């Protein structure tokens, strides 16, 4: 319970810090024209279907900034008040994470040489297909709309305009610094790099964890069944939030599996489950469905 309370305080503080960095120093007069332009862009992008405009005014914006500072203060004061417990929990969490990493490494070393080669061939095949699609698959209209209308105006608009078609908020925020500071003149490819890179990391880590919790055959079968589906391949490279949300679903369900297997590793599993759930909701609100499934599995 103490671990969950401290995780909650840390999450509240980080959420407040995130909002303060986005809006704490941006006056409403500077943001309002950009939000109006985003409303116009959303109306154009949603045609012929009507778009729901984002309602905003100075009073609501002031309330948002007040909530942001309030969350930051509550989280910081809570962690400061329980700083000794927070320090101990952080050390234990780091120890559990290190132990989990060693367990994965030990499991890999115990695999037969033929199994290692088969694993490498399978993961390289998935990576090769994704790389080909990354370069060759044309940008779809949703990607163009996200990049041109919501990422380009800056992080305040990317995170603040949460209605369709920009409901993949965290992805828009991840793309913005690449387009803002990269000297490479290939925005299509740059916009896809966060999804592509996170997908490769999730592919390797997810395979290793699933092998550790089940068997190599189950992990290989699951990889074959999902990673080579047209939908799975498209999600892994499209500059939208579907791919990262899939990774959050994978992390939450694997953490739930650890929680169901016994008390060992619970602290780290709770941290992974909570973090994956929060991030998954920030990527796309439809994370509600896998989240509800993981909650049902843990509770029942």
PDB file of C-alpha atoms in Angstrom:
ATOM      1  CA  UNK A   1       0.000   0.000   0.000  1.00  0.00           C
ATOM      2  CA  UNK A   2       2.834   2.387   0.824  1.00  0.00           C
ATOM      3  CA  UNK A   3       4.409   1.695  -2.547  1.00  0.00           C
ATOM      4  CA  UNK A   4       1.149   2.522  -4.334  1.00  0.00           C
ATOM      5  CA  UNK A   5       0.716   5.720  -2.289  1.00  0.00           C
ATOM      6  CA  UNK A   6       4.213   6.913  -3.145  1.00  0.00           C
ATOM      7  CA  UNK A   7       3.695   6.004  -6.800  1.00  0.00           C
ATOM      8  CA  UNK A   8       0.496   8.057  -6.724  1.00  0.00           C
ATOM      9  CA  UNK A   9       2.294  11.059  -5.223  1.00  0.00           C
ATOM     10  CA  UNK A  10       5.096  10.768  -7.769  1.00  0.00           C
ATOM     11  CA  UNK A  11       2.550  10.549 -10.577  1.00  0.00           C
ATOM     12  CA  UNK A  12       0.662  13.588  -9.298  1.00  0.00           C
ATOM     13  CA  UNK A  13       3.879  15.579  -9.034  1.00  0.00           C
ATOM     14  CA  UNK A  14       5.076  14.565 -12.498  1.00  0.00           C
ATOM     15  CA  UNK A  15       1.686  15.376 -14.020  1.00  0.00           C
ATOM     16  CA  UNK A  16       1.781  18.803 -12.405  1.00  0.00           C
ATOM     17  CA  UNK A  17       5.348  19.415 -13.571  1.00  0.00           C
ATOM     18  CA  UNK A  18       4.415  18.369 -17.089  1.00  0.00           C
ATOM     19  CA  UNK A  19       1.472  20.773 -17.196  1.00  0.00           C
ATOM     20  CA  UNK A  20       3.472  23.601 -15.635  1.00  0.00           C
ATOM     21  CA  UNK A  21       6.194  23.227 -18.259  1.00  0.00           C
ATOM     22  CA  UNK A  22       3.567  23.269 -21.013  1.00  0.00           C
ATOM     23  CA  UNK A  23       1.274  26.041 -19.788  1.00  0.00           C
ATOM     24  CA  UNK A  24       2.639  27.584 -16.614  1.00  0.00           C
ATOM     25  CA  UNK A  25       4.562  30.281 -18.456  1.00  0.00           C
ATOM     26  CA  UNK A  26       2.447  30.639 -21.621  1.00  0.00           C
ATOM     27  CA  UNK A  27      -0.109  33.481 -21.414  1.00  0.00           C
ATOM     28  CA  UNK A  28      -3.592  32.854 -22.709  1.00  0.00           C
ATOM     29  CA  UNK A  29      -3.290  35.692 -25.220  1.00  0.00           C
ATOM     30  CA  UNK A  30      -0.417  33.860 -26.896  1.00  0.00           C
ATOM     31  CA  UNK A  31      -2.115  30.439 -26.905  1.00  0.00           C
ATOM     32  CA  UNK A  32      -5.667  31.392 -27.920  1.00  0.00           C
ATOM     33  CA  UNK A  33      -4.900  32.187 -31.612  1.00  0.00           C
ATOM     34  CA  UNK A  34      -3.090  28.866 -31.991  1.00  0.00           C
ATOM     35  CA  UNK A  35      -6.047  26.974 -30.503  1.00  0.00           C
ATOM     36  CA  UNK A  36      -8.433  28.819 -32.825  1.00  0.00           C
ATOM     37  CA  UNK A  37      -6.250  27.837 -35.774  1.00  0.00           C
ATOM     38  CA  UNK A  38      -6.296  24.226 -34.544  1.00  0.00           C
ATOM     39  CA  UNK A  39     -10.100  24.347 -34.397  1.00  0.00           C
ATOM     40  CA  UNK A  40     -10.187  25.509 -38.004  1.00  0.00           C
ATOM     41  CA  UNK A  41      -7.713  22.807 -39.022  1.00  0.00           C
ATOM     42  CA  UNK A  42      -9.746  20.121 -37.263  1.00  0.00           C
ATOM     43  CA  UNK A  43     -12.876  21.260 -39.085  1.00  0.00           C
ATOM     44  CA  UNK A  44     -11.087  21.015 -42.429  1.00  0.00           C
ATOM     45  CA  UNK A  45      -9.531  17.644 -41.605  1.00  0.00           C
ATOM     46  CA  UNK A  46     -12.825  16.130 -40.397  1.00  0.00           C
ATOM     47  CA  UNK A  47     -14.876  17.167 -43.440  1.00  0.00           C
ATOM     48  CA  UNK A  48     -17.451  16.114 -44.518  1.00  0.00           C
ATOM     49  CA  UNK A  49     -18.203  15.132 -40.909  1.00  0.00           C
ATOM     50  CA  UNK A  50     -18.635  17.991 -38.430  1.00  0.00           C
ATOM     51  CA  UNK A  51     -15.783  18.540 -35.982  1.00  0.00           C
ATOM     52  CA  UNK A  52     -16.333  19.323 -32.329  1.00  0.00           C
ATOM     53  CA  UNK A  53     -14.455  22.567 -31.595  1.00  0.00           C
ATOM     54  CA  UNK A  54     -12.273  22.914 -28.527  1.00  0.00           C
ATOM     55  CA  UNK A  55     -13.940  25.431 -26.227  1.00  0.00           C
ATOM     56  CA  UNK A  56     -11.481  27.671 -24.402  1.00  0.00           C
ATOM     57  CA  UNK A  57     -11.491  30.951 -22.509  1.00  0.00           C
ATOM     58  CA  UNK A  58      -9.201  32.890 -20.214  1.00  0.00           C
ATOM     59  CA  UNK A  59     -10.951  31.787 -17.016  1.00  0.00           C
ATOM     60  CA  UNK A  60     -10.743  28.067 -17.798  1.00  0.00           C
ATOM     61  CA  UNK A  61      -7.113  28.490 -18.806  1.00  0.00           C
ATOM     62  CA  UNK A  62      -6.364  30.184 -15.493  1.00  0.00           C
ATOM     63  CA  UNK A  63      -8.026  27.271 -13.705  1.00  0.00           C
ATOM     64  CA  UNK A  64      -5.913  24.817 -15.688  1.00  0.00           C
ATOM     65  CA  UNK A  65      -2.734  26.604 -14.663  1.00  0.00           C
ATOM     66  CA  UNK A  66      -3.907  26.663 -11.054  1.00  0.00           C
ATOM     67  CA  UNK A  67      -4.571  22.922 -11.138  1.00  0.00           C
ATOM     68  CA  UNK A  68      -1.148  22.323 -12.689  1.00  0.00           C
ATOM     69  CA  UNK A  69       0.657  24.239  -9.966  1.00  0.00           C
ATOM     70  CA  UNK A  70      -1.545  22.576  -7.333  1.00  0.00           C
ATOM     71  CA  UNK A  71      -0.665  19.075  -8.546  1.00  0.00           C
ATOM     72  CA  UNK A  72       3.018  19.936  -8.593  1.00  0.00           C
ATOM     73  CA  UNK A  73       2.912  21.344  -5.061  1.00  0.00           C
ATOM     74  CA  UNK A  74       0.884  18.433  -3.641  1.00  0.00           C
ATOM     75  CA  UNK A  75       3.179  15.846  -5.200  1.00  0.00           C
ATOM     76  CA  UNK A  76       6.343  17.641  -4.112  1.00  0.00           C
ATOM     77  CA  UNK A  77       5.117  18.224  -0.544  1.00  0.00           C
ATOM     78  CA  UNK A  78       3.897  14.641  -0.213  1.00  0.00           C
ATOM     79  CA  UNK A  79       7.196  13.183  -1.369  1.00  0.00           C
ATOM     80  CA  UNK A  80       9.099  15.604   0.845  1.00  0.00           C
ATOM     81  CA  UNK A  81       7.001  14.672   3.889  1.00  0.00           C
ATOM     82  CA  UNK A  82       7.595  10.956   3.293  1.00  0.00           C
ATOM     83  CA  UNK A  83      11.073  11.490   1.873  1.00  0.00           C
ATOM     84  CA  UNK A  84      12.692   8.750   3.954  1.00  0.00           C
ATOM     85  CA  UNK A  85      10.103   6.203   2.873  1.00  0.00           C
ATOM     86  CA  UNK A  86      10.274   7.493  -0.706  1.00  0.00           C
ATOM     87  CA  UNK A  87      14.059   7.113  -0.725  1.00  0.00           C
ATOM     88  CA  UNK A  88      13.824   3.544   0.575  1.00  0.00           C
ATOM     89  CA  UNK A  89      11.108   2.638  -1.909  1.00  0.00           C
ATOM     90  CA  UNK A  90      13.109   4.137  -4.769  1.00  0.00           C
ATOM     91  CA  UNK A  91      16.155   2.090  -3.756  1.00  0.00           C
ATOM     92  CA  UNK A  92      14.079  -1.075  -3.498  1.00  0.00           C
ATOM     93  CA  UNK A  93      12.441  -0.350  -6.826  1.00  0.00           C
ATOM     94  CA  UNK A  94      15.844   0.143  -8.455  1.00  0.00           C
ATOM     95  CA  UNK A  95      17.024  -3.116  -6.886  1.00  0.00           C
ATOM     96  CA  UNK A  96      13.951  -4.962  -8.178  1.00  0.00           C
ATOM     97  CA  UNK A  97      14.470  -3.519 -11.656  1.00  0.00           C
ATOM     98  CA  UNK A  98      18.122  -4.597 -11.605  1.00  0.00           C
ATOM     99  CA  UNK A  99      17.129  -8.065 -10.429  1.00  0.00           C
ATOM    100  CA  UNK A 100      14.546  -8.325 -13.209  1.00  0.00           C
ATOM    101  CA  UNK A 101      17.196  -7.373 -15.756  1.00  0.00           C
ATOM    102  CA  UNK A 102      19.568 -10.008 -14.401  1.00  0.00           C
ATOM    103  CA  UNK A 103      16.804 -12.617 -14.527  1.00  0.00           C
ATOM    104  CA  UNK A 104      16.145 -11.830 -18.194  1.00  0.00           C
ATOM    105  CA  UNK A 105      19.864 -12.013 -18.982  1.00  0.00           C
ATOM    106  CA  UNK A 106      20.189 -15.320 -17.136  1.00  0.00           C
ATOM    107  CA  UNK A 107      17.199 -16.717 -19.009  1.00  0.00           C
ATOM    108  CA  UNK A 108      18.805 -15.754 -22.316  1.00  0.00           C
ATOM    109  CA  UNK A 109      22.085 -17.438 -21.359  1.00  0.00           C
ATOM    110  CA  UNK A 110      20.254 -20.653 -20.471  1.00  0.00           C
ATOM    111  CA  UNK A 111      18.730 -20.921 -23.935  1.00  0.00           C
ATOM    112  CA  UNK A 112      20.284 -23.374 -26.341  1.00  0.00           C
ATOM    113  CA  UNK A 113      22.402 -21.998 -29.165  1.00  0.00           C
ATOM    114  CA  UNK A 114      19.811 -23.034 -31.758  1.00  0.00           C
ATOM    115  CA  UNK A 115      17.099 -21.213 -29.803  1.00  0.00           C
ATOM    116  CA  UNK A 116      19.218 -18.057 -29.679  1.00  0.00           C
ATOM    117  CA  UNK A 117      19.763 -18.158 -33.423  1.00  0.00           C
ATOM    118  CA  UNK A 118      16.047 -18.724 -34.010  1.00  0.00           C
ATOM    119  CA  UNK A 119      15.209 -15.793 -31.725  1.00  0.00           C
ATOM    120  CA  UNK A 120      17.641 -13.528 -33.519  1.00  0.00           C
ATOM    121  CA  UNK A 121      16.309 -14.553 -36.926  1.00  0.00           C
ATOM    122  CA  UNK A 122      12.703 -13.968 -35.862  1.00  0.00           C
ATOM    123  CA  UNK A 123      13.334 -10.543 -34.346  1.00  0.00           C
ATOM    124  CA  UNK A 124      15.529  -9.468 -37.258  1.00  0.00           C
ATOM    125  CA  UNK A 125      12.806 -10.519 -39.696  1.00  0.00           C
ATOM    126  CA  UNK A 126      10.273  -8.377 -37.846  1.00  0.00           C
ATOM    127  CA  UNK A 127      12.714  -5.451 -37.737  1.00  0.00           C
ATOM    128  CA  UNK A 128      13.485  -5.819 -41.453  1.00  0.00           C
ATOM    129  CA  UNK A 129       9.805  -5.734 -42.418  1.00  0.00           C
ATOM    130  CA  UNK A 130       9.234  -2.687 -40.214  1.00  0.00           C
ATOM    131  CA  UNK A 131      12.232  -0.897 -41.701  1.00  0.00           C
ATOM    132  CA  UNK A 132      10.973  -1.527 -45.217  1.00  0.00           C
ATOM    133  CA  UNK A 133       7.520  -0.197 -44.312  1.00  0.00           C
ATOM    134  CA  UNK A 134       9.049   2.794 -42.528  1.00  0.00           C
ATOM    135  CA  UNK A 135      10.670   3.930 -45.747  1.00  0.00           C
ATOM    136  CA  UNK A 136       8.246   2.679 -48.386  1.00  0.00           C
ATOM    137  CA  UNK A 137       4.757   3.046 -46.887  1.00  0.00           C
ATOM    138  CA  UNK A 138       3.229   6.404 -47.913  1.00  0.00           C
ATOM    139  CA  UNK A 139       2.143   8.889 -45.282  1.00  0.00           C
ATOM    140  CA  UNK A 140      -1.596   8.527 -44.656  1.00  0.00           C
ATOM    141  CA  UNK A 141      -3.975  11.505 -44.212  1.00  0.00           C
ATOM    142  CA  UNK A 142      -4.124  11.139 -40.419  1.00  0.00           C
ATOM    143  CA  UNK A 143      -0.342  11.404 -40.223  1.00  0.00           C
ATOM    144  CA  UNK A 144      -0.312  14.526 -42.395  1.00  0.00           C
ATOM    145  CA  UNK A 145      -3.043  16.146 -40.308  1.00  0.00           C
ATOM    146  CA  UNK A 146      -1.264  15.354 -37.040  1.00  0.00           C
ATOM    147  CA  UNK A 147       2.105  16.696 -38.165  1.00  0.00           C
ATOM    148  CA  UNK A 148       0.963  19.754 -40.130  1.00  0.00           C
ATOM    149  CA  UNK A 149      -1.911  21.013 -37.995  1.00  0.00           C
ATOM    150  CA  UNK A 150      -1.111  19.973 -34.429  1.00  0.00           C
ATOM    151  CA  UNK A 151       2.583  19.088 -34.026  1.00  0.00           C
ATOM    152  CA  UNK A 152       3.983  22.008 -36.021  1.00  0.00           C
ATOM    153  CA  UNK A 153       2.304  24.769 -33.899  1.00  0.00           C
ATOM    154  CA  UNK A 154       4.183  23.590 -30.814  1.00  0.00           C
ATOM    155  CA  UNK A 155       3.793  21.443 -27.687  1.00  0.00           C
ATOM    156  CA  UNK A 156       1.127  23.621 -26.052  1.00  0.00           C
ATOM    157  CA  UNK A 157      -1.245  23.002 -28.959  1.00  0.00           C
ATOM    158  CA  UNK A 158      -0.139  19.385 -29.437  1.00  0.00           C
ATOM    159  CA  UNK A 159      -0.980  18.598 -25.805  1.00  0.00           C
ATOM    160  CA  UNK A 160      -3.909  20.982 -25.411  1.00  0.00           C
ATOM    161  CA  UNK A 161      -6.049  20.116 -28.420  1.00  0.00           C
ATOM    162  CA  UNK A 162      -7.205  16.678 -27.273  1.00  0.00           C
ATOM    163  CA  UNK A 163     -10.217  16.252 -29.575  1.00  0.00           C
ATOM    164  CA  UNK A 164     -10.272  14.290 -32.817  1.00  0.00           C
ATOM    165  CA  UNK A 165      -8.191  14.040 -34.902  1.00  0.00           C
ATOM    166  CA  UNK A 166      -5.411  14.951 -32.421  1.00  0.00           C
ATOM    167  CA  UNK A 167      -6.388  12.564 -29.631  1.00  0.00           C
ATOM    168  CA  UNK A 168      -2.963  10.872 -29.742  1.00  0.00           C
ATOM    169  CA  UNK A 169      -1.482  13.503 -27.466  1.00  0.00           C
ATOM    170  CA  UNK A 170       1.728  11.954 -26.179  1.00  0.00           C
ATOM    171  CA  UNK A 171       2.759  10.870 -29.652  1.00  0.00           C
ATOM    172  CA  UNK A 172       2.348  14.428 -30.913  1.00  0.00           C
ATOM    173  CA  UNK A 173       4.571  15.634 -28.074  1.00  0.00           C
ATOM    174  CA  UNK A 174       7.244  13.046 -28.880  1.00  0.00           C
ATOM    175  CA  UNK A 175       7.326  14.076 -32.529  1.00  0.00           C
ATOM    176  CA  UNK A 176       7.549  17.829 -31.950  1.00  0.00           C
ATOM    177  CA  UNK A 177      11.214  18.081 -30.782  1.00  0.00           C
ATOM    178  CA  UNK A 178      12.374  15.960 -33.721  1.00  0.00           C
ATOM    179  CA  UNK A 179      10.687  18.246 -36.212  1.00  0.00           C
ATOM    180  CA  UNK A 180      11.691  21.370 -34.304  1.00  0.00           C
ATOM    181  CA  UNK A 181      15.426  20.827 -33.913  1.00  0.00           C
ATOM    182  CA  UNK A 182      16.459  18.212 -36.436  1.00  0.00           C
ATOM    183  CA  UNK A 183      18.421  19.489 -39.452  1.00  0.00           C
ATOM    184  CA  UNK A 184      17.168  16.605 -41.580  1.00  0.00           C
ATOM    185  CA  UNK A 185      14.653  17.736 -44.166  1.00  0.00           C
ATOM    186  CA  UNK A 186      12.490  14.604 -44.115  1.00  0.00           C
ATOM    187  CA  UNK A 187       9.554  15.321 -41.799  1.00  0.00           C
ATOM    188  CA  UNK A 188       7.665  12.199 -42.886  1.00  0.00           C
ATOM    189  CA  UNK A 189      10.448   9.892 -41.756  1.00  0.00           C
ATOM    190  CA  UNK A 190      11.213  11.911 -38.619  1.00  0.00           C
ATOM    191  CA  UNK A 191       7.578  11.821 -37.512  1.00  0.00           C
ATOM    192  CA  UNK A 192       7.661   8.029 -37.620  1.00  0.00           C
ATOM    193  CA  UNK A 193      10.929   7.562 -35.746  1.00  0.00           C
ATOM    194  CA  UNK A 194       9.483   7.655 -32.180  1.00  0.00           C
ATOM    195  CA  UNK A 195       6.977   4.902 -32.964  1.00  0.00           C
ATOM    196  CA  UNK A 196       9.572   2.893 -34.877  1.00  0.00           C
ATOM    197  CA  UNK A 197      12.255   3.160 -32.185  1.00  0.00           C
ATOM    198  CA  UNK A 198       9.923   2.432 -29.278  1.00  0.00           C
ATOM    199  CA  UNK A 199       8.501  -0.489 -31.220  1.00  0.00           C
ATOM    200  CA  UNK A 200      11.911  -2.123 -31.669  1.00  0.00           C
ATOM    201  CA  UNK A 201      12.713  -1.735 -27.973  1.00  0.00           C
ATOM    202  CA  UNK A 202       9.311  -3.116 -27.009  1.00  0.00           C
ATOM    203  CA  UNK A 203       9.724  -6.020 -29.431  1.00  0.00           C
ATOM    204  CA  UNK A 204      12.969  -7.203 -27.829  1.00  0.00           C
ATOM    205  CA  UNK A 205      12.008  -6.548 -24.203  1.00  0.00           C
ATOM    206  CA  UNK A 206       8.511  -7.971 -24.626  1.00  0.00           C
ATOM    207  CA  UNK A 207       9.843 -11.155 -26.212  1.00  0.00           C
ATOM    208  CA  UNK A 208      12.387 -11.599 -23.415  1.00  0.00           C
ATOM    209  CA  UNK A 209       9.820 -11.033 -20.654  1.00  0.00           C
ATOM    210  CA  UNK A 210       7.218 -13.303 -22.236  1.00  0.00           C
ATOM    211  CA  UNK A 211       9.855 -16.021 -22.647  1.00  0.00           C
ATOM    212  CA  UNK A 212      10.786 -15.648 -18.984  1.00  0.00           C
ATOM    213  CA  UNK A 213       7.175 -15.800 -17.763  1.00  0.00           C
ATOM    214  CA  UNK A 214       6.029 -18.582 -20.105  1.00  0.00           C
ATOM    215  CA  UNK A 215       8.151 -20.514 -22.608  1.00  0.00           C
ATOM    216  CA  UNK A 216      10.151 -19.670 -25.691  1.00  0.00           C
ATOM    217  CA  UNK A 217       7.624 -21.407 -27.924  1.00  0.00           C
ATOM    218  CA  UNK A 218       4.742 -19.336 -26.584  1.00  0.00           C
ATOM    219  CA  UNK A 219       6.731 -16.116 -27.028  1.00  0.00           C
ATOM    220  CA  UNK A 220       7.715 -17.075 -30.576  1.00  0.00           C
ATOM    221  CA  UNK A 221       4.146 -18.044 -31.478  1.00  0.00           C
ATOM    222  CA  UNK A 222       2.729 -14.806 -30.049  1.00  0.00           C
ATOM    223  CA  UNK A 223       5.307 -12.800 -32.002  1.00  0.00           C
ATOM    224  CA  UNK A 224       4.519 -14.612 -35.233  1.00  0.00           C
ATOM    225  CA  UNK A 225       0.760 -14.270 -34.774  1.00  0.00           C
ATOM    226  CA  UNK A 226       0.762 -10.539 -34.056  1.00  0.00           C
ATOM    227  CA  UNK A 227       3.893  -8.914 -35.469  1.00  0.00           C
ATOM    228  CA  UNK A 228       3.269 -10.087 -39.025  1.00  0.00           C
ATOM    229  CA  UNK A 229      -0.392  -9.126 -39.096  1.00  0.00           C
ATOM    230  CA  UNK A 230      -1.039  -6.186 -41.454  1.00  0.00           C
ATOM    231  CA  UNK A 231      -2.490  -4.187 -38.563  1.00  0.00           C
ATOM    232  CA  UNK A 232       0.463  -4.934 -36.294  1.00  0.00           C
ATOM    233  CA  UNK A 233       2.982  -3.962 -38.971  1.00  0.00           C
ATOM    234  CA  UNK A 234       1.123  -0.752 -39.779  1.00  0.00           C
ATOM    235  CA  UNK A 235       0.859   0.260 -36.122  1.00  0.00           C
ATOM    236  CA  UNK A 236       4.599  -0.283 -35.687  1.00  0.00           C
ATOM    237  CA  UNK A 237       5.552   2.448 -38.180  1.00  0.00           C
ATOM    238  CA  UNK A 238       2.575   4.807 -38.538  1.00  0.00           C
ATOM    239  CA  UNK A 239       3.146   8.232 -36.985  1.00  0.00           C
ATOM    240  CA  UNK A 240       0.209   7.915 -34.632  1.00  0.00           C
ATOM    241  CA  UNK A 241      -0.262   6.628 -31.089  1.00  0.00           C
ATOM    242  CA  UNK A 242      -1.478   3.119 -31.921  1.00  0.00           C
ATOM    243  CA  UNK A 243       1.921   1.432 -31.818  1.00  0.00           C
ATOM    244  CA  UNK A 244       3.050   2.920 -28.480  1.00  0.00           C
ATOM    245  CA  UNK A 245      -0.382   2.202 -27.007  1.00  0.00           C
ATOM    246  CA  UNK A 246       0.082  -1.430 -28.015  1.00  0.00           C
ATOM    247  CA  UNK A 247       3.403  -1.451 -26.158  1.00  0.00           C
ATOM    248  CA  UNK A 248       1.693  -0.013 -23.064  1.00  0.00           C
ATOM    249  CA  UNK A 249      -0.941  -2.734 -23.315  1.00  0.00           C
ATOM    250  CA  UNK A 250       1.790  -5.345 -23.531  1.00  0.00           C
ATOM    251  CA  UNK A 251       3.628  -3.904 -20.521  1.00  0.00           C
ATOM    252  CA  UNK A 252       0.458  -3.639 -18.411  1.00  0.00           C
ATOM    253  CA  UNK A 253      -0.599  -7.195 -19.166  1.00  0.00           C
ATOM    254  CA  UNK A 254       2.855  -8.648 -18.527  1.00  0.00           C
ATOM    255  CA  UNK A 255       2.995  -6.747 -15.226  1.00  0.00           C
ATOM    256  CA  UNK A 256      -0.459  -8.099 -14.347  1.00  0.00           C
ATOM    257  CA  UNK A 257       0.806 -11.599 -15.106  1.00  0.00           C
ATOM    258  CA  UNK A 258       3.697 -11.080 -12.688  1.00  0.00           C
ATOM    259  CA  UNK A 259       1.270  -9.848 -10.018  1.00  0.00           C
ATOM    260  CA  UNK A 260      -0.864 -12.962 -10.468  1.00  0.00           C
ATOM    261  CA  UNK A 261       2.078 -15.363 -10.182  1.00  0.00           C
ATOM    262  CA  UNK A 262       2.988 -14.541  -6.576  1.00  0.00           C
ATOM    263  CA  UNK A 263       4.571 -11.923  -4.309  1.00  0.00           C
ATOM    264  CA  UNK A 264       8.015 -11.958  -5.930  1.00  0.00           C
ATOM    265  CA  UNK A 265       8.686  -8.782  -7.906  1.00  0.00           C
ATOM    266  CA  UNK A 266       5.414  -7.114  -6.940  1.00  0.00           C
ATOM    267  CA  UNK A 267       6.919  -3.686  -6.280  1.00  0.00           C
ATOM    268  CA  UNK A 268       8.446  -3.416  -9.737  1.00  0.00           C
ATOM    269  CA  UNK A 269       5.370  -4.980 -11.358  1.00  0.00           C
ATOM    270  CA  UNK A 270       3.070  -2.415  -9.731  1.00  0.00           C
ATOM    271  CA  UNK A 271       5.338   0.395 -10.934  1.00  0.00           C
ATOM    272  CA  UNK A 272       5.349  -0.968 -14.490  1.00  0.00           C
ATOM    273  CA  UNK A 273       1.592  -1.505 -14.476  1.00  0.00           C
ATOM    274  CA  UNK A 274       0.852   1.982 -13.136  1.00  0.00           C
ATOM    275  CA  UNK A 275       3.329   3.688 -15.462  1.00  0.00           C
ATOM    276  CA  UNK A 276       2.159   1.787 -18.542  1.00  0.00           C
ATOM    277  CA  UNK A 277      -1.470   2.572 -17.712  1.00  0.00           C
ATOM    278  CA  UNK A 278      -0.923   6.308 -17.295  1.00  0.00           C
ATOM    279  CA  UNK A 279       1.194   6.559 -20.442  1.00  0.00           C
ATOM    280  CA  UNK A 280      -1.254   4.389 -22.389  1.00  0.00           C
ATOM    281  CA  UNK A 281      -4.144   6.717 -21.562  1.00  0.00           C
ATOM    282  CA  UNK A 282      -2.008   9.694 -22.570  1.00  0.00           C
ATOM    283  CA  UNK A 283      -1.299   8.126 -25.944  1.00  0.00           C
ATOM    284  CA  UNK A 284      -4.967   7.368 -26.764  1.00  0.00           C
ATOM    285  CA  UNK A 285      -8.065   7.380 -24.522  1.00  0.00           C
ATOM    286  CA  UNK A 286      -9.101   4.002 -25.967  1.00  0.00           C
ATOM    287  CA  UNK A 287      -6.522   2.479 -23.635  1.00  0.00           C
ATOM    288  CA  UNK A 288      -9.560   2.159 -21.354  1.00  0.00           C
ATOM    289  CA  UNK A 289     -10.309  -1.261 -22.869  1.00  0.00           C
ATOM    290  CA  UNK A 290      -6.968  -3.025 -22.213  1.00  0.00           C
ATOM    291  CA  UNK A 291      -6.726  -1.190 -18.895  1.00  0.00           C
ATOM    292  CA  UNK A 292     -10.100  -2.549 -17.801  1.00  0.00           C
ATOM    293  CA  UNK A 293      -9.006  -6.022 -18.866  1.00  0.00           C
ATOM    294  CA  UNK A 294      -5.804  -5.861 -16.823  1.00  0.00           C
ATOM    295  CA  UNK A 295      -7.715  -4.556 -13.791  1.00  0.00           C
ATOM    296  CA  UNK A 296     -10.224  -7.393 -14.096  1.00  0.00           C
ATOM    297  CA  UNK A 297      -7.383  -9.913 -14.290  1.00  0.00           C
ATOM    298  CA  UNK A 298      -5.686  -8.497 -11.188  1.00  0.00           C
ATOM    299  CA  UNK A 299      -8.866  -8.163  -9.121  1.00  0.00           C
ATOM    300  CA  UNK A 300     -10.528 -11.407 -10.123  1.00  0.00           C
TER     301      UNK A 300
END
